[in-house]
PDB file of C-alpha atoms in Angstrom:
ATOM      1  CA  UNK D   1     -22.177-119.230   4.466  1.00  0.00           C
ATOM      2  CA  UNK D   2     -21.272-116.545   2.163  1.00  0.00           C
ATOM      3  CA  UNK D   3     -19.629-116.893  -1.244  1.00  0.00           C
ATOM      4  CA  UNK D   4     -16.700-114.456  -1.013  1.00  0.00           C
ATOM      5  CA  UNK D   5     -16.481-112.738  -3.837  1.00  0.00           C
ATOM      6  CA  UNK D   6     -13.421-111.402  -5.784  1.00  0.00           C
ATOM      7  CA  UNK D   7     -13.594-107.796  -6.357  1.00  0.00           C
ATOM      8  CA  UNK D   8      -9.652-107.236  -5.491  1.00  0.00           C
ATOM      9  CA  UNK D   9      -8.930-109.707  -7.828  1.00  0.00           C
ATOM     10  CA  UNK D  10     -10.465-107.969 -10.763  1.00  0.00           C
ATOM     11  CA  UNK D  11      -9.888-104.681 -10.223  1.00  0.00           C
ATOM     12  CA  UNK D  12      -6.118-105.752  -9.493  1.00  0.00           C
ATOM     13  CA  UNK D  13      -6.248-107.770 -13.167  1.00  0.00           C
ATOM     14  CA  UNK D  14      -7.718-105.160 -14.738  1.00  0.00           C
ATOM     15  CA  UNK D  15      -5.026-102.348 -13.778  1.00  0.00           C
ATOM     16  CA  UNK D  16      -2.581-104.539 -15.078  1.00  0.00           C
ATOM     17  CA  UNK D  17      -4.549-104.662 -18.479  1.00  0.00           C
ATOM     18  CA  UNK D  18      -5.305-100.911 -18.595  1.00  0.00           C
ATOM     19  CA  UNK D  19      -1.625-100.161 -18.040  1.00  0.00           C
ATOM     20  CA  UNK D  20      -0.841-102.568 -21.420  1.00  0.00           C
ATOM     21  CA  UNK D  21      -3.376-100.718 -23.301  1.00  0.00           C
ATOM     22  CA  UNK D  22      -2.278 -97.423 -22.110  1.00  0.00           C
ATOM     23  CA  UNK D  23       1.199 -98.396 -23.012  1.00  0.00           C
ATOM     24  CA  UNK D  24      -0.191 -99.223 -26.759  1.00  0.00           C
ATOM     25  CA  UNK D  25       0.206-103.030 -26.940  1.00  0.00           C
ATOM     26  CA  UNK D  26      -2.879-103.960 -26.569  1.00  0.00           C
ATOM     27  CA  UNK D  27      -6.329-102.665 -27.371  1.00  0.00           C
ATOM     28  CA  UNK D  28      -8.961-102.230 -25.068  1.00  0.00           C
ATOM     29  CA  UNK D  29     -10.969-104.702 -26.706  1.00  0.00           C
ATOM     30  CA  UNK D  30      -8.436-107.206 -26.273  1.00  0.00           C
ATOM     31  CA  UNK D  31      -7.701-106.545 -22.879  1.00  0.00           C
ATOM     32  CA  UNK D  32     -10.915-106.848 -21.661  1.00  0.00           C
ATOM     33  CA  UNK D  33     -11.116-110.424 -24.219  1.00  0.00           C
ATOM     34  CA  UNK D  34      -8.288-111.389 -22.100  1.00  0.00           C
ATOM     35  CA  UNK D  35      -9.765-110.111 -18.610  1.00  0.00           C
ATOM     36  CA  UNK D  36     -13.097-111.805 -19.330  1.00  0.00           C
ATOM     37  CA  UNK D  37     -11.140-115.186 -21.181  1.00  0.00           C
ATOM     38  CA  UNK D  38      -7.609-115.859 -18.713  1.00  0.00           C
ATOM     39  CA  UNK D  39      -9.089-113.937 -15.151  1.00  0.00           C
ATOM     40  CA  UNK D  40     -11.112-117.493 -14.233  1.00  0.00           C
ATOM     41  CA  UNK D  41      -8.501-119.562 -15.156  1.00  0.00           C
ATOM     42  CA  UNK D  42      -5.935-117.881 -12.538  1.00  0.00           C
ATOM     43  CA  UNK D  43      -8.520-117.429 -10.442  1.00  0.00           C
ATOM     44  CA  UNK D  44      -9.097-121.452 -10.669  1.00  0.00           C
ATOM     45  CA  UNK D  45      -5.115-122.002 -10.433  1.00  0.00           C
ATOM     46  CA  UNK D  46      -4.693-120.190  -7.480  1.00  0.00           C
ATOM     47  CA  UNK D  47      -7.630-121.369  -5.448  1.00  0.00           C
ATOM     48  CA  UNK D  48      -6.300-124.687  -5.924  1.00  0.00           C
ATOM     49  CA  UNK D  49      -3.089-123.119  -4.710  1.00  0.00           C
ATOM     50  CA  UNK D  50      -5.155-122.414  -1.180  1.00  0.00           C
ATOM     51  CA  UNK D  51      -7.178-125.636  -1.446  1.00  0.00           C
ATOM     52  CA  UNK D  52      -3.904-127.885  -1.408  1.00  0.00           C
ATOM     53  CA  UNK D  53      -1.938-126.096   1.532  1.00  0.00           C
ATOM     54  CA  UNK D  54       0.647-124.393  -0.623  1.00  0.00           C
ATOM     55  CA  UNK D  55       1.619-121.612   1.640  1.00  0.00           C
ATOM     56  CA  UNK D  56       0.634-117.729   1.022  1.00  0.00           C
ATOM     57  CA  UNK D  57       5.116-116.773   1.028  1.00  0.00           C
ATOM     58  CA  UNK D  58       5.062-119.716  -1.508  1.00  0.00           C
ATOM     59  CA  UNK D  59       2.935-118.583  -4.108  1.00  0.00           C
ATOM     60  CA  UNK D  60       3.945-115.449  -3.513  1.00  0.00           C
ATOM     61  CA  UNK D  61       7.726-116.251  -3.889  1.00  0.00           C
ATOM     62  CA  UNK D  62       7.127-117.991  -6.863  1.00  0.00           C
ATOM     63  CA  UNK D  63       4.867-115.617  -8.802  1.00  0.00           C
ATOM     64  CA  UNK D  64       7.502-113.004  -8.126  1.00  0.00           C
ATOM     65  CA  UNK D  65      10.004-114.944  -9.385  1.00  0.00           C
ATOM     66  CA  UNK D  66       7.960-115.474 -12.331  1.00  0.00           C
ATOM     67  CA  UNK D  67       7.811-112.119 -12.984  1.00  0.00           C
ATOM     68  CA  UNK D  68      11.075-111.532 -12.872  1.00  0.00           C
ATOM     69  CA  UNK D  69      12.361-114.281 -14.995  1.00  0.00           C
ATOM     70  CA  UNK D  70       9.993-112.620 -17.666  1.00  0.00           C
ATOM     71  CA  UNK D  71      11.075-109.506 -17.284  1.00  0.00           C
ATOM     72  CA  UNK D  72      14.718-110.367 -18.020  1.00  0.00           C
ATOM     73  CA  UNK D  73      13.491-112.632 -20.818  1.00  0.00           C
ATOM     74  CA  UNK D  74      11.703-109.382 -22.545  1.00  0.00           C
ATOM     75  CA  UNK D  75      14.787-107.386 -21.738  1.00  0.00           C
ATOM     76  CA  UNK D  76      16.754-109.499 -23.391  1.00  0.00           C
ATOM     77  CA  UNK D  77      14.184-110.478 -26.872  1.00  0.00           C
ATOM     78  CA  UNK D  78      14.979-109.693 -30.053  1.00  0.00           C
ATOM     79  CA  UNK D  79      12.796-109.360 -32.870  1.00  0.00           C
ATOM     80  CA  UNK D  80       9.045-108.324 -32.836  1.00  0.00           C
ATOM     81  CA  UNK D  81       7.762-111.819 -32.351  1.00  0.00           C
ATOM     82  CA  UNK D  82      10.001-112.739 -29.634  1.00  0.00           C
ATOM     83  CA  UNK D  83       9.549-109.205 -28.165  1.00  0.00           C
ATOM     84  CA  UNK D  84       5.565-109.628 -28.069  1.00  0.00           C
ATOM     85  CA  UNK D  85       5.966-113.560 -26.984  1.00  0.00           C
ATOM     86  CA  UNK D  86       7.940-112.223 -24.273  1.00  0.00           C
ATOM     87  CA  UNK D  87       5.565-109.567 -23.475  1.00  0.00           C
ATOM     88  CA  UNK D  88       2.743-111.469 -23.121  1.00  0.00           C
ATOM     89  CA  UNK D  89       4.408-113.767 -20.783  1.00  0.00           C
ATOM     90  CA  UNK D  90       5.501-111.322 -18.551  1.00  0.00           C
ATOM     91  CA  UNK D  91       1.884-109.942 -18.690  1.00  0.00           C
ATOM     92  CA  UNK D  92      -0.153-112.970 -17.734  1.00  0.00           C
ATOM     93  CA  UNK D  93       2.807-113.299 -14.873  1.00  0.00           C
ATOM     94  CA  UNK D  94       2.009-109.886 -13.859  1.00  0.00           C
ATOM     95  CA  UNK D  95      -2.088-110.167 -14.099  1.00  0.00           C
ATOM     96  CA  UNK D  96      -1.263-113.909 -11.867  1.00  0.00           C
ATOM     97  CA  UNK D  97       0.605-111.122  -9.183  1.00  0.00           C
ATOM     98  CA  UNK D  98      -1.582-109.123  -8.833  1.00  0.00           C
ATOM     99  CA  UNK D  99      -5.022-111.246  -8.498  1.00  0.00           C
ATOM    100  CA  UNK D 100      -3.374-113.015  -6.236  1.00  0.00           C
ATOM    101  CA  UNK D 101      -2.308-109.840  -4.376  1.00  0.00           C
ATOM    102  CA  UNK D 102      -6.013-108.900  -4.973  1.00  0.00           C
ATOM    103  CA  UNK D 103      -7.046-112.479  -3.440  1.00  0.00           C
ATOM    104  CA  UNK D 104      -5.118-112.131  -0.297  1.00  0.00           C
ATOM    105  CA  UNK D 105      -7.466-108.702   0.167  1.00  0.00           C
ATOM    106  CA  UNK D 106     -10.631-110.178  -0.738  1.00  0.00           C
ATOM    107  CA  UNK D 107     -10.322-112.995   2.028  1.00  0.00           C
ATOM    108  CA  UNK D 108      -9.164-110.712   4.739  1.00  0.00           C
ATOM    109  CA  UNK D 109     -12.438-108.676   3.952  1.00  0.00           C
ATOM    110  CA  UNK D 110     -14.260-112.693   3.769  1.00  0.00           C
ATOM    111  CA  UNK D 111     -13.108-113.716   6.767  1.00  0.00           C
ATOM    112  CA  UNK D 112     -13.626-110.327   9.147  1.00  0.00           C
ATOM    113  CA  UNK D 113     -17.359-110.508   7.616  1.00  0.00           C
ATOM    114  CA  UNK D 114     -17.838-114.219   9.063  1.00  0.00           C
ATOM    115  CA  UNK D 115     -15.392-114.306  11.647  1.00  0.00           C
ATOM    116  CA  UNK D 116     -16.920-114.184  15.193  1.00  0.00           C
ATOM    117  CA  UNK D 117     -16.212-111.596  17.579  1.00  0.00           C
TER     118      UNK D 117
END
């Protein structure tokens, strides 16, 4: 059977990055250090997510809520170091959003290749 691979994922990750370094906190270097460095380990986090039955609304809820929560706690930061903690919180909850909104899309595109008709 064929590995499915995890193109959505990325690409989804990597949008997320390009709009930090667009908006000037990171640099391109750096995103792509952090791409290359934290993508596997979500990747790894999630899977195990699927592997142990936690359901898709679940995760979903959860990462959402995540993002949220990190959002107000930016909003609310004061400071440059609690304003860039903050930040990169709310980023890696972001970049764990959308892979796993980038997940859902590579297995439906799995699945219809080795699904039989």
């Amino acid at each position: 059977m064929p590995r499915p691979n995890t193109k959505h994922a990325e690409a989804a990750a990597k949008a997320v990055f390009d709009r930090y370094v667009a908006e000037g906190h990171m640099s391109q270097h750096e995103a792509d250090m952090a791409l290359r460095g934290g993508l596997p380990d979500i990747l790894a986090a999630l899977a195990v997510q699927r592997i142990t039955g936690v359901p898709e609304e679940e995760t979903t809820a959860a990462l959402q809520t995540k993002v949220t929560a990190d959002r107000l706690l930016l909003k609310e930061a004061r400071g440059h170091s609690a304003r860039r903690c903050a930040r990169l919180r709310l980023m890696a909850a972001e970049v764990a959003l959308a892979a796993w909104d980038g997940i859902r899309r590579d297995l439906d595109e799995f699945l219809a290749t080795v699904t039989p008709r």
